[in-house]
Coordinates of C-alpha atoms in Angstrom, one line a residue:
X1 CA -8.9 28.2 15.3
X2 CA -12.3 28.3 16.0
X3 CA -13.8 26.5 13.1
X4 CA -11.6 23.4 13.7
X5 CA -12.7 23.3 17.9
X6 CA -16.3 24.1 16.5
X7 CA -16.1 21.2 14.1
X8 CA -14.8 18.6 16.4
X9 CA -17.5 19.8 18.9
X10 CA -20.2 19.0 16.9
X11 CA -18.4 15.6 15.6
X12 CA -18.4 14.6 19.2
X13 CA -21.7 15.9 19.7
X14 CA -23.0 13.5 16.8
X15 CA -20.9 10.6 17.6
X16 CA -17.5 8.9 16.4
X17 CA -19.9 5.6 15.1
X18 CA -24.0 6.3 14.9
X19 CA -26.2 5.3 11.9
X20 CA -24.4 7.8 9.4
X21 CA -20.9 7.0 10.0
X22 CA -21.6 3.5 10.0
X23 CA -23.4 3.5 6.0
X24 CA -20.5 5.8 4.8
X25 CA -17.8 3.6 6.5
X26 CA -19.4 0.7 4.6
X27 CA -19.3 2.7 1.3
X28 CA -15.4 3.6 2.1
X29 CA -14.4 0.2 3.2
X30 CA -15.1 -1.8 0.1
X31 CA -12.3 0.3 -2.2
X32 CA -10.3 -0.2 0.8
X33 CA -11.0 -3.9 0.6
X34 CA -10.7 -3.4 -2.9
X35 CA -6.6 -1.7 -2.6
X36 CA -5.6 -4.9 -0.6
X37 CA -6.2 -7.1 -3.4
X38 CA -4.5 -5.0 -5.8
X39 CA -1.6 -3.9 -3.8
X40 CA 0.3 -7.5 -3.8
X41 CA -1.7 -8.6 -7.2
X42 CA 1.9 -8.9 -9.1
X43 CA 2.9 -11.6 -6.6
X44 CA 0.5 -14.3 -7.9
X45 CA 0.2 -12.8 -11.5
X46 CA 3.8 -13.7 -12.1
X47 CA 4.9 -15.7 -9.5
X48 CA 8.2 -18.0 -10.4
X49 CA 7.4 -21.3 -11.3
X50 CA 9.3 -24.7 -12.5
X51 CA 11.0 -24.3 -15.5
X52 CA 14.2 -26.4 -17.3
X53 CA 16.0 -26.0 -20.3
X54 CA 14.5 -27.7 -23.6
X55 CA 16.4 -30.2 -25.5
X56 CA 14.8 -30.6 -28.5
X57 CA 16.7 -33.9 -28.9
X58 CA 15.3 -35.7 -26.2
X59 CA 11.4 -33.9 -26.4
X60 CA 9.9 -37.0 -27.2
X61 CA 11.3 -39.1 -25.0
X62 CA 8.6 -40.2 -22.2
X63 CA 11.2 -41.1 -19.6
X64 CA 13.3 -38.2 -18.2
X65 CA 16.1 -40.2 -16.8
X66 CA 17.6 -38.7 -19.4
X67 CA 18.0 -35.5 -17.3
X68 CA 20.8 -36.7 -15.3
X69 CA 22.9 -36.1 -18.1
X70 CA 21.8 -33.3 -20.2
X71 CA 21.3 -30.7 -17.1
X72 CA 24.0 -30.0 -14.6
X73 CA 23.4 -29.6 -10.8
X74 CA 23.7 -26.5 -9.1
X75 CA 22.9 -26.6 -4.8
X76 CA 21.5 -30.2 -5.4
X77 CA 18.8 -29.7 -8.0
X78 CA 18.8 -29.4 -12.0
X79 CA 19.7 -25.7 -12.9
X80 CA 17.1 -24.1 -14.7
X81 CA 19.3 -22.3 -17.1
X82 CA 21.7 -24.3 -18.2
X83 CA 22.6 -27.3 -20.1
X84 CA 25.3 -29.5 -21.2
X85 CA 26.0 -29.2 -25.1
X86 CA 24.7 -32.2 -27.2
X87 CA 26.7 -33.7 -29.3
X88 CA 26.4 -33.5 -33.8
X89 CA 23.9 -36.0 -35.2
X90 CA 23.3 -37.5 -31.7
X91 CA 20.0 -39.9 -32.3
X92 CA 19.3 -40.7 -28.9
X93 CA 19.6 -39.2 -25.1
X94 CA 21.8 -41.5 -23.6
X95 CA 25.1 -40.6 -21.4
X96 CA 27.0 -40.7 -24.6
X97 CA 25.0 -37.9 -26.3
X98 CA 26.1 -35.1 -24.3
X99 CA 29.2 -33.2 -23.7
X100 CA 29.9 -32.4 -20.0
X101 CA 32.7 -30.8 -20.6
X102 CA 31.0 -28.0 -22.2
X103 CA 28.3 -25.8 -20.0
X104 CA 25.6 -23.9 -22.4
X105 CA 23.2 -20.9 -21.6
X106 CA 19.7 -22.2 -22.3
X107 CA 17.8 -20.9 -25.5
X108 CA 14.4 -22.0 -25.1
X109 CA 12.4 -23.7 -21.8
X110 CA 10.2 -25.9 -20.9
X111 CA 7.4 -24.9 -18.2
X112 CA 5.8 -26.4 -15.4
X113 CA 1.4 -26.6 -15.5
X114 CA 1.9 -23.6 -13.1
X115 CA -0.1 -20.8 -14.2
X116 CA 2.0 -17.4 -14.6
X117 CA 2.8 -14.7 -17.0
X118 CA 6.5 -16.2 -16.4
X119 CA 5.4 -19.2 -18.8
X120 CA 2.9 -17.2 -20.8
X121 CA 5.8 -14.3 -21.9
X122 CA 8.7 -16.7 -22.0
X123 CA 10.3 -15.0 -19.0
X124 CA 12.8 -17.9 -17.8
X125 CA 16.1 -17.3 -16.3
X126 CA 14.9 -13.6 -16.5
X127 CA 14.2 -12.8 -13.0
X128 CA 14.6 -9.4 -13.5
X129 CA 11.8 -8.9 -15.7
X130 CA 9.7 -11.0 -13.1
X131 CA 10.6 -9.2 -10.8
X132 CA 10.1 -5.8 -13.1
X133 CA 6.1 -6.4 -13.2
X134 CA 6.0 -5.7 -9.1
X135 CA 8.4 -2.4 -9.6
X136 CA 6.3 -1.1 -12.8
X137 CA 3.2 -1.7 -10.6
X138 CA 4.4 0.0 -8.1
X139 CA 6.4 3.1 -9.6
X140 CA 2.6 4.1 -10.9
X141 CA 2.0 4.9 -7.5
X142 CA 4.7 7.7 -8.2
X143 CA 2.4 9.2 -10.3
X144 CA -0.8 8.6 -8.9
X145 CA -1.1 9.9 -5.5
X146 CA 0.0 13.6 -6.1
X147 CA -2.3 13.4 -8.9
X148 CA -5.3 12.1 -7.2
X149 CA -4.0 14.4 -4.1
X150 CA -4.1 17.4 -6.0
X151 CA -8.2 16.5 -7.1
X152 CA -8.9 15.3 -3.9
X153 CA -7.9 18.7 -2.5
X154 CA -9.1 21.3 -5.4
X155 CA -12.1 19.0 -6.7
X156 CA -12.8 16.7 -3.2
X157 CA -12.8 13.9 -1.8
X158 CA -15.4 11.8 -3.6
X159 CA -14.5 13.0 -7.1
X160 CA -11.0 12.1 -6.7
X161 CA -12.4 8.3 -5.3
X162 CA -14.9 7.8 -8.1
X163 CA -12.1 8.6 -11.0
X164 CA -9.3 6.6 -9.3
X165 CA -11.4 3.7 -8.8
X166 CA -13.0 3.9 -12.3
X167 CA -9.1 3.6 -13.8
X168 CA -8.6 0.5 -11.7
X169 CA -11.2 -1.1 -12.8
X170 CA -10.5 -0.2 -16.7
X171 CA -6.9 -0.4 -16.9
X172 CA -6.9 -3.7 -14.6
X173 CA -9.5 -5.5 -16.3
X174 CA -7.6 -4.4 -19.8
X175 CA -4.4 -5.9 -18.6
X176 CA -6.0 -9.5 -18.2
X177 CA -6.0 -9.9 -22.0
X178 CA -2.3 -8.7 -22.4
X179 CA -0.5 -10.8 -25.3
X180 CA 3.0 -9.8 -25.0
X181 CA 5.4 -9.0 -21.9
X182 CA 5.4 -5.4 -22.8
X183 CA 1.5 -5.1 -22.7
X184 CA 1.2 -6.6 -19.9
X185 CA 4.2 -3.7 -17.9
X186 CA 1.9 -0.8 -20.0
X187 CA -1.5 -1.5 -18.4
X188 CA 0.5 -2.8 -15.1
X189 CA 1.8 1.2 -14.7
X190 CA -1.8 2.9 -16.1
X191 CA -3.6 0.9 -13.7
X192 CA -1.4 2.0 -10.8
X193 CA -0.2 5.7 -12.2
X194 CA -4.8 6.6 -12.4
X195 CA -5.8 4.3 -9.8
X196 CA -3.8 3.0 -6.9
X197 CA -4.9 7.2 -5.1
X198 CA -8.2 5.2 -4.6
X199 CA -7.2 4.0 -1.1
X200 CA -6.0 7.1 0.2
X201 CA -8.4 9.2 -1.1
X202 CA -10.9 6.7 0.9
X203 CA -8.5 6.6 3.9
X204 CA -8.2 10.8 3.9
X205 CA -12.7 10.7 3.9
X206 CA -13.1 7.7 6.5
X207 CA -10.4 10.0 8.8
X208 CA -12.2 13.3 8.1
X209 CA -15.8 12.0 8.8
X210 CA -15.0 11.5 12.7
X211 CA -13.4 13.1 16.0
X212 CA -10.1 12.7 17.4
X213 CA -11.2 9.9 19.1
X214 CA -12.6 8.2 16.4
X215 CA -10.2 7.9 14.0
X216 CA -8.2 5.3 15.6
X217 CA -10.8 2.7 15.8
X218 CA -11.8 4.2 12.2
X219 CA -8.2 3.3 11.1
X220 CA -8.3 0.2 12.7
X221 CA -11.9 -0.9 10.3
X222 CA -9.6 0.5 7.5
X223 CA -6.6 -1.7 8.0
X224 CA -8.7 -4.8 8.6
X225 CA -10.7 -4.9 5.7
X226 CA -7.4 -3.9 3.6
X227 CA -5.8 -7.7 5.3
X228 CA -9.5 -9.2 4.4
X229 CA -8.5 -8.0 0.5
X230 CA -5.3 -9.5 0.8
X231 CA -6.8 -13.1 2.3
X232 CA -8.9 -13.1 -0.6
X233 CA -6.5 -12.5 -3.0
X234 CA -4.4 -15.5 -2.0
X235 CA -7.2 -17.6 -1.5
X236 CA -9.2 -16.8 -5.1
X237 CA -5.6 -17.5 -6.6
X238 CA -5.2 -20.7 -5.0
X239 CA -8.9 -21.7 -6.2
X240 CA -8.5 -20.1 -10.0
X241 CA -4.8 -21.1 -10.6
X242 CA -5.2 -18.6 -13.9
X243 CA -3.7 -14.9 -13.3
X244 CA -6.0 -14.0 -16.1
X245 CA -9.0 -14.8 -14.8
X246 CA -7.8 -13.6 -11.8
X247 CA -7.3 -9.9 -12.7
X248 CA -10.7 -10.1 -14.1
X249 CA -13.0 -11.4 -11.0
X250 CA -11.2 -8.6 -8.8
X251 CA -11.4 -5.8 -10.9
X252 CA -14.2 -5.7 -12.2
X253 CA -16.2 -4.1 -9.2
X254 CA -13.9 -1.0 -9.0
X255 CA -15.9 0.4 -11.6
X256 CA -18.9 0.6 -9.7
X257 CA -17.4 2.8 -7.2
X258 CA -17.7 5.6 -9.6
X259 CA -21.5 5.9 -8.4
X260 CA -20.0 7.2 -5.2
X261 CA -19.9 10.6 -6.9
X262 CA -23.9 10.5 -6.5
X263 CA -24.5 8.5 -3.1
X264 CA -21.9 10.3 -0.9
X265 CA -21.5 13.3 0.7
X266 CA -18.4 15.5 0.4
X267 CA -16.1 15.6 3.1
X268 CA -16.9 18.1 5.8
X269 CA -13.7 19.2 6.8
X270 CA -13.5 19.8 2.9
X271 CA -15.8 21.8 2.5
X272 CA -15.1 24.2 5.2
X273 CA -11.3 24.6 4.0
X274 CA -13.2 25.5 0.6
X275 CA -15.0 28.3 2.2
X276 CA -19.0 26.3 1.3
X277 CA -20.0 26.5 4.8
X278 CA -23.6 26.7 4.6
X279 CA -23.1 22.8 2.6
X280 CA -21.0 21.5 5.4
X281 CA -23.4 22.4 8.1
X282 CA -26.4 20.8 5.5
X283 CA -24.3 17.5 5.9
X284 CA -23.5 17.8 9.9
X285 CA -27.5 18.2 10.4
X286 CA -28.2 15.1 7.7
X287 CA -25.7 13.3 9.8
X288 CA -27.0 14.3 13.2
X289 CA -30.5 13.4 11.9
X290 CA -29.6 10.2 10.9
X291 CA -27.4 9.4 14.3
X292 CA -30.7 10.9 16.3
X293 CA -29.0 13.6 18.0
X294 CA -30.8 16.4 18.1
X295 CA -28.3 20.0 17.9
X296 CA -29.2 23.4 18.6
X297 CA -28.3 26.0 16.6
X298 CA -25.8 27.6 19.0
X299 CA -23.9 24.5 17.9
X300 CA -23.2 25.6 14.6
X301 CA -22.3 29.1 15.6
X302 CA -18.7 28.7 14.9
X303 CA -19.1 27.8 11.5
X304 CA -21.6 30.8 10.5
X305 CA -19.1 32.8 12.2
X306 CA -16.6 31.6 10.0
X307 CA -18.9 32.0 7.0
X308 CA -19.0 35.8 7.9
X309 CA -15.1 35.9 8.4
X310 CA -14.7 34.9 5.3
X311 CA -17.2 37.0 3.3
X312 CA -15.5 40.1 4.8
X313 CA -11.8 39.1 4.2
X314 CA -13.1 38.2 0.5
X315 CA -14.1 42.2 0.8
X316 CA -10.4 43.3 1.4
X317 CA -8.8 41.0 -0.8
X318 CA -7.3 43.4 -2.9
X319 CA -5.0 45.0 0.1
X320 CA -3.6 41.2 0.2
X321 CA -1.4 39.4 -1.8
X322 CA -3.1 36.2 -3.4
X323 CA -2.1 33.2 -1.1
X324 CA -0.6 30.3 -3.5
X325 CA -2.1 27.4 -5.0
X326 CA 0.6 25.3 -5.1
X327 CA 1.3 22.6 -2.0
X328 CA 4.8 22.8 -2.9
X329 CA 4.7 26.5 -2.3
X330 CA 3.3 26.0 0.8
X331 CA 6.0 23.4 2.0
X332 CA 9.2 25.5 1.0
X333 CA 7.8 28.4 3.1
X334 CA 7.8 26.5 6.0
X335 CA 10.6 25.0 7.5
X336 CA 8.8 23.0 10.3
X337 CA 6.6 21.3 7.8
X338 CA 9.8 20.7 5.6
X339 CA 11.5 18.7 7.7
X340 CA 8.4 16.5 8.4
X341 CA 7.9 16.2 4.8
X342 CA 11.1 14.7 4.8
X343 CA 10.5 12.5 7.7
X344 CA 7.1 11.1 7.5
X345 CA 8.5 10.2 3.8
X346 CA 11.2 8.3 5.0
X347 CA 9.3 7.0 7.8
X348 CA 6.9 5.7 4.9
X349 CA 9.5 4.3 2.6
X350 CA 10.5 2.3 5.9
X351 CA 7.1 0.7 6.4
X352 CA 6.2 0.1 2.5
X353 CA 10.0 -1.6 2.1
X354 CA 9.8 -4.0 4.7
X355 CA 5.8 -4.4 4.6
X356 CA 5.8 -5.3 1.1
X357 CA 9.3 -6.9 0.9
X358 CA 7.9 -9.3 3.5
X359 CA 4.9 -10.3 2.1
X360 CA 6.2 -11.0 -1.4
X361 CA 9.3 -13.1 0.3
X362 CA 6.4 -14.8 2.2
X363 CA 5.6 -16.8 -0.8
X364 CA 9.4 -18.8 -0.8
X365 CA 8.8 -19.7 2.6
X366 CA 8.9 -23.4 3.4
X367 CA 5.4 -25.1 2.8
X368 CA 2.5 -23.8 0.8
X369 CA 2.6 -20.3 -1.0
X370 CA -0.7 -19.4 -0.5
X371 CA -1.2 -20.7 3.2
X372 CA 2.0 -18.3 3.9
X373 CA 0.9 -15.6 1.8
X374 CA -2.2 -15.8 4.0
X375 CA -1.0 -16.4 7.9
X376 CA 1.3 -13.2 6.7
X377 CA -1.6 -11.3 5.8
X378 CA -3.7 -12.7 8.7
X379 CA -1.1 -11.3 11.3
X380 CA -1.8 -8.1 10.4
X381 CA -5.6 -8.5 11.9
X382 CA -4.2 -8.5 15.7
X383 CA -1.6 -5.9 14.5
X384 CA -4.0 -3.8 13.6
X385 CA -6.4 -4.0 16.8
X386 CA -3.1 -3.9 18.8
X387 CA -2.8 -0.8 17.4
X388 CA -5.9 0.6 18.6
X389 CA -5.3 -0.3 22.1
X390 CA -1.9 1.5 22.2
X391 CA -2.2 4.5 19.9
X392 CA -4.7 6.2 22.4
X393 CA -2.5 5.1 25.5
X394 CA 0.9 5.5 24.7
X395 CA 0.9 8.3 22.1
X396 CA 2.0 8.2 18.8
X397 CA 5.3 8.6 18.9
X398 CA 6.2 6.1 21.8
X399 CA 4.4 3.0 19.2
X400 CA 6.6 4.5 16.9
X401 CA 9.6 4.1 18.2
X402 CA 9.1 0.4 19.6
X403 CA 7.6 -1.5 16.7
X404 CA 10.5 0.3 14.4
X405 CA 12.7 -0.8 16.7
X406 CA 11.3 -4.7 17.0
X407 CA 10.6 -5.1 13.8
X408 CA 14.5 -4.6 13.1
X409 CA 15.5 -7.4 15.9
X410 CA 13.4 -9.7 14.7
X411 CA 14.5 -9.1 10.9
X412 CA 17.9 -9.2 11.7
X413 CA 17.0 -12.3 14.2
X414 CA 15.5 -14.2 11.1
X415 CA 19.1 -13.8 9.2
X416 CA 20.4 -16.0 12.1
X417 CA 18.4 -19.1 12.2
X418 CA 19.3 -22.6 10.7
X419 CA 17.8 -23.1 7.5
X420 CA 15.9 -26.5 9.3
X421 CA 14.1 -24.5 11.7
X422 CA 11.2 -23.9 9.6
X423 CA 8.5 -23.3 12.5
X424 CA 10.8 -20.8 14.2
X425 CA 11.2 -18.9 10.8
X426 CA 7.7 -18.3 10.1
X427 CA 7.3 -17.2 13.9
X428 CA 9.7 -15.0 14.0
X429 CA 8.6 -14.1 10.3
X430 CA 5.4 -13.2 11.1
X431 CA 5.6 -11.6 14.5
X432 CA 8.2 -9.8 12.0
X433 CA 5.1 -8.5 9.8
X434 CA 3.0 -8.1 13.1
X435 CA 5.3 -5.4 14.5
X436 CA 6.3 -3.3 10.7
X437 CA 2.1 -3.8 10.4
X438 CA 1.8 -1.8 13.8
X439 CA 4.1 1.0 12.6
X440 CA 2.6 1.3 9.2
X441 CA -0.6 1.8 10.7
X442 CA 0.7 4.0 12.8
X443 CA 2.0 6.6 9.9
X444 CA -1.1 6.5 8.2
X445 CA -3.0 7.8 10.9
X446 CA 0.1 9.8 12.3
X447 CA 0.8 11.6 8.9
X448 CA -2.7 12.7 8.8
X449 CA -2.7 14.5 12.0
X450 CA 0.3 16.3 11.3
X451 CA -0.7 18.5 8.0
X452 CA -3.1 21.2 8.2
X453 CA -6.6 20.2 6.0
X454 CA -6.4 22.2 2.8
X455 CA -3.4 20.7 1.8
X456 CA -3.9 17.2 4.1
X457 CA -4.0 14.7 0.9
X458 CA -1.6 16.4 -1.3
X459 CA 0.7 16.5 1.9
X460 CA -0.1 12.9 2.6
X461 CA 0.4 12.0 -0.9
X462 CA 4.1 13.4 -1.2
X463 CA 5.3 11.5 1.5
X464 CA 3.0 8.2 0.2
X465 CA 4.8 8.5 -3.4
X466 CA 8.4 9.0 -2.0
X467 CA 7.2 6.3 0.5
X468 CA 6.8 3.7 -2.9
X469 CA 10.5 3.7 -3.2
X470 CA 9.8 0.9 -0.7
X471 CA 7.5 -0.3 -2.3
X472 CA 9.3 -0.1 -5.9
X473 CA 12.0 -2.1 -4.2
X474 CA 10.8 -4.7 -2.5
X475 CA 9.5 -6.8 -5.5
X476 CA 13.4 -7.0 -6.6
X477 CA 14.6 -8.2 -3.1
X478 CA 14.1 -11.7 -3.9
X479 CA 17.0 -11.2 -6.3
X480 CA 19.3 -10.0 -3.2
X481 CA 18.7 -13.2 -1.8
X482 CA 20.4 -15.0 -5.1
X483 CA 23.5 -13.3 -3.4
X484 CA 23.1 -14.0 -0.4
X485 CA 19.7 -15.9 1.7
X486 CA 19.4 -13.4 4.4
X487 CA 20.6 -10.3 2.8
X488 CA 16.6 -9.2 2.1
X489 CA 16.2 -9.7 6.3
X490 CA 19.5 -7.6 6.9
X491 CA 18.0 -4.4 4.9
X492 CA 14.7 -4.6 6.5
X493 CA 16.6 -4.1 10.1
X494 CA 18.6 -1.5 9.1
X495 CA 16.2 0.5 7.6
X496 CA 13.7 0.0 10.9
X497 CA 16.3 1.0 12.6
X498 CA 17.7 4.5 11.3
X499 CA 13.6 5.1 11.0
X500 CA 13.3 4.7 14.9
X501 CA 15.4 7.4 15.7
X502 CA 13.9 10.2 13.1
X503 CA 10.6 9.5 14.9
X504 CA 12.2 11.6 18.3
X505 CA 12.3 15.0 15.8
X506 CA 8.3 14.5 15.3
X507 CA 5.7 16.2 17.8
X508 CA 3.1 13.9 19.1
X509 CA -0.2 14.1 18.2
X510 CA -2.7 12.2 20.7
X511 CA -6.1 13.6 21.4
X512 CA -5.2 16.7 19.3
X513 CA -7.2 18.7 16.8
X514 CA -6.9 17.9 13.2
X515 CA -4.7 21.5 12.1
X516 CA -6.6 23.5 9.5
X517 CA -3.5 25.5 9.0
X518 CA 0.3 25.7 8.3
X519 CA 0.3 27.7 11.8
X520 CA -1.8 25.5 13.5
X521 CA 0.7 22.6 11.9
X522 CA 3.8 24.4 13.0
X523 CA 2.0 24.7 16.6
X524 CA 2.1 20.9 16.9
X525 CA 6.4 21.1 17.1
X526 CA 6.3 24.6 19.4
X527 CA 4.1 23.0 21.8
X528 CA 6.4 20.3 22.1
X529 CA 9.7 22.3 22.5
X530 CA 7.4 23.7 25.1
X531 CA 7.1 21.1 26.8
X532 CA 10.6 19.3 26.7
X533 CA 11.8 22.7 28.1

């Protein structure tokens, strides 16, 4: 089509990086920045901490010897839940007081100096509801994304970033003053169901502003600053030790992102698909100005043709019947973009299962939580740039393939080593993250090359909120590893695996043209049955 080849023309003509891609990158990376501390937030707001039962008997007593025979032992260490029963009238905690014989569920707890809304809400032996928190946060994203897709793609881009970002900062500021368990899960979902659309709302822009051959590098600035978020989050957690205050210092600056709605321009590509042509070719001038690249008017002809194209089909619009609003619509019609619907969302629930589900298991590695929370999160740096350096060479699809299939050996290889080797867990551990990083980056940008531009985000979107079934789940795999230690590194291998081989039913997508259209998206699968005949 020619206002797609007359677009990228004139984005290559201006340049993937000059001046105004630069100042709008840096206004799109700090919500980015921004996600990746809110993403994982649930991990160090109720992370499990020391906790025994309380005998009221022996409260007083300064000495804790007492322990030894008021709590049984369970794998070497005093069970948390569970105590022996104490015996009528008993005046003092010696051997004598208690009753091995009979085993009690615990009624009441006594906490560690750990800070944690396990301690504040009285969540002991209730790992369920711990682990609830991470699920509730994440099942808002169920919510969110077709909602802030659907804006994004009637209303644009930088309306649907200013409101997202705006509830983020509201509803996660709100939550820090939570006084019971069950205010804390309402403004957990709110700030996730209006919010979390905020990054890819940002990611859909940042890919939009530039060429084909921009976007990787583009994605790669993206994915960086998101592991920068998640660095900081560890580290300002470490330093605060209060999940209160926490949630306050990093939530705050959401809601100055809502000025974005006066200081950016609207999406190009947007605007186009909208039919405002003579606004989108006001930006590409700004921008060229700003780059110093000076564009004749023949440049633009495409786009005025278009303008006329339209007018006159606006003419005729009575002979035709009224094309459909709804994305949904638009997806049953056609089969090809069914099927990758269904594929790029399963492809997605891959990546956010074992993504996530390895960072939150990160913290019950050997050693320091926050050190492994951040050399997991600081893997993904070299992921991400190793990324950029194979995307464009080897094609989509090829990455694909491999890091799905690596990232499932070295899962399953973790299951396999002695508990004692802690070094060789946490390499294999994070060169376990390094490789799922690769492939997540690799849907992003994949998913948005697949699905034509008027109904890009909402597309995106769909498979991004079936993709949080991943994400919904991996805050409760720690409780699969109550059953069995490895079980958690046995799912994450299976599921890379079964993704690995969808990935052959998808078209490749290097060095080609954003699709404006369902046809054009449907062309992306002929031309490859095309070329495998």
């Amino acid at each position: 089509m020619a206002t797609d080849v007359g677009l990228d023309v004139i984005l290559e003509k201006i340049g993937p990086f000059g001046r105004y891609n630069i100042i709008n990158y840096a206004f799109l990376l700090f919500p980015i920045f921004l996600a990746g501390m809110y993403s994982p937030v649930y991990v160090f707001e109720a992370p499990d901490i020391g906790y025994r039962c309380n005998v009221p008997q022996c409260a007083s007593q300064n000495d804790t010897s007492w322990l030894e025979f008021a709590i049984p032992r369970e794998k070497k260490d005093f069970s948390r839940c569970k105590r022996f029963d104490v015996l009528d009238n008993t005046t003092t905690c010696s051997r004598e007081s208690f009753n091995v014989s009979i085993v009690k569920e615990c009624d009441d707890f006594v906490y560690s100096d750990e800070n944690s809304a396990v301690g504040d809400f009285n969540l002991g032996c209730q790992d369920w509801k711990r682990t609830l928190i991470g699920s509730i946060h994440n099942i808002g994203l169920f919510v969110s994304l077709p909602i802030t897709g659907i804006i994004s793609d009637k209303y644009g881009r930088k309306v649907a970033l200013s409101i997202a970002s705006l509830m983020n900062g509201i509803f996660g500021f709100l939550r820090s003053f939570s006084s019971s368990y069950i205010m804390l899960l309402m403004f957990e979902f709110l700030e996730a169901a209006l919010g979390a659309g905020a990054y890819t709302t940002a990611f859909v822009l940042a890919m939009e502003l530039v060429g084909p051959k921009g976007r990787v590098f583009g994605n790669t600035l993206i994915n960086v600053l998101y592991v920068f978020g998640l660095m900081t989050l560890a580290s300002l957690s470490w330093y605060l030790q209060s999940w209160r205050n926490l949630l306050r210092i990093i939530y705050l600056p959401a809601t100055f992102v809502f000025s974005y709605y006066w200081i950016l321009n609207e999406s190009v590509r947007w605007l186009l698909s909208k039919g405002r042509h003579s606004e989108a070719a006001a930006i590409l001038k700004k921008a060229a100005k700003m780059n110093k690249v000076v564009l004749s008017e023949d440049v633009f002809t495409p786009i005025y043709e278009l303008e006329k194209l339209t007018t006159n089909a606006e003419k005729d619009k009575s002979d035709k019947v009224v094309e459909e609003n709804s994305v949904f619509v638009r997806v049953i019609k056609s089969s090809i973009i069914r099927k990758r619907v269904a594929v790029c969302s399963f492809l997605w629930i891959t990546c956010t299962f074992v993504y996530h589900g390895l960072s939150i298991n990160s913290v019950s590695l050997a050693g320091n939580k926050y050190v492994n929370f951040i050399l997991v999160a600081f893997v993904e740096i070299p992921a991400n740039f190793a990324c950029l350096l194979v995307l464009d060479r080897f094609g989509r699809k090829r990455v694909l393939i491999t890091m799905y299939v690596l990232s499932a050996c070295l899962c399953i290889t973790l299951s396999f080593i002695p508990k004692g080797q802690k070094w060789w867990s946490l390499l294999v551990y994070l060169s376990g993250k390094f490789s799922i990083t690769v492939a997540y980056s690799s849907v992003y940008i994949y998913v948005s090359e697949v699905f034509p531009t008027r109904v890009r985000q909402s597309l995106l979107a769909v498979c991004s909120s079936l993709g949080r079934v991943g994400s919904a789940l991996a805050p409760l795999t720690p409780l699969l590893a109550l059953t069995y230690d490895n079980l958690p590194a046995i799912f994450f291998g299976s599921l890379a695996l079964i993704a690995s081989v969808l990935v052959f039913s998808l078209p490749e997508t290097i060095n080609q043209p954003l699709p404006d259209t369902i046809e054009e998206a449907e062309r992306l699968s002929k031309r490859r049955k095309k070329e495998c005949a």
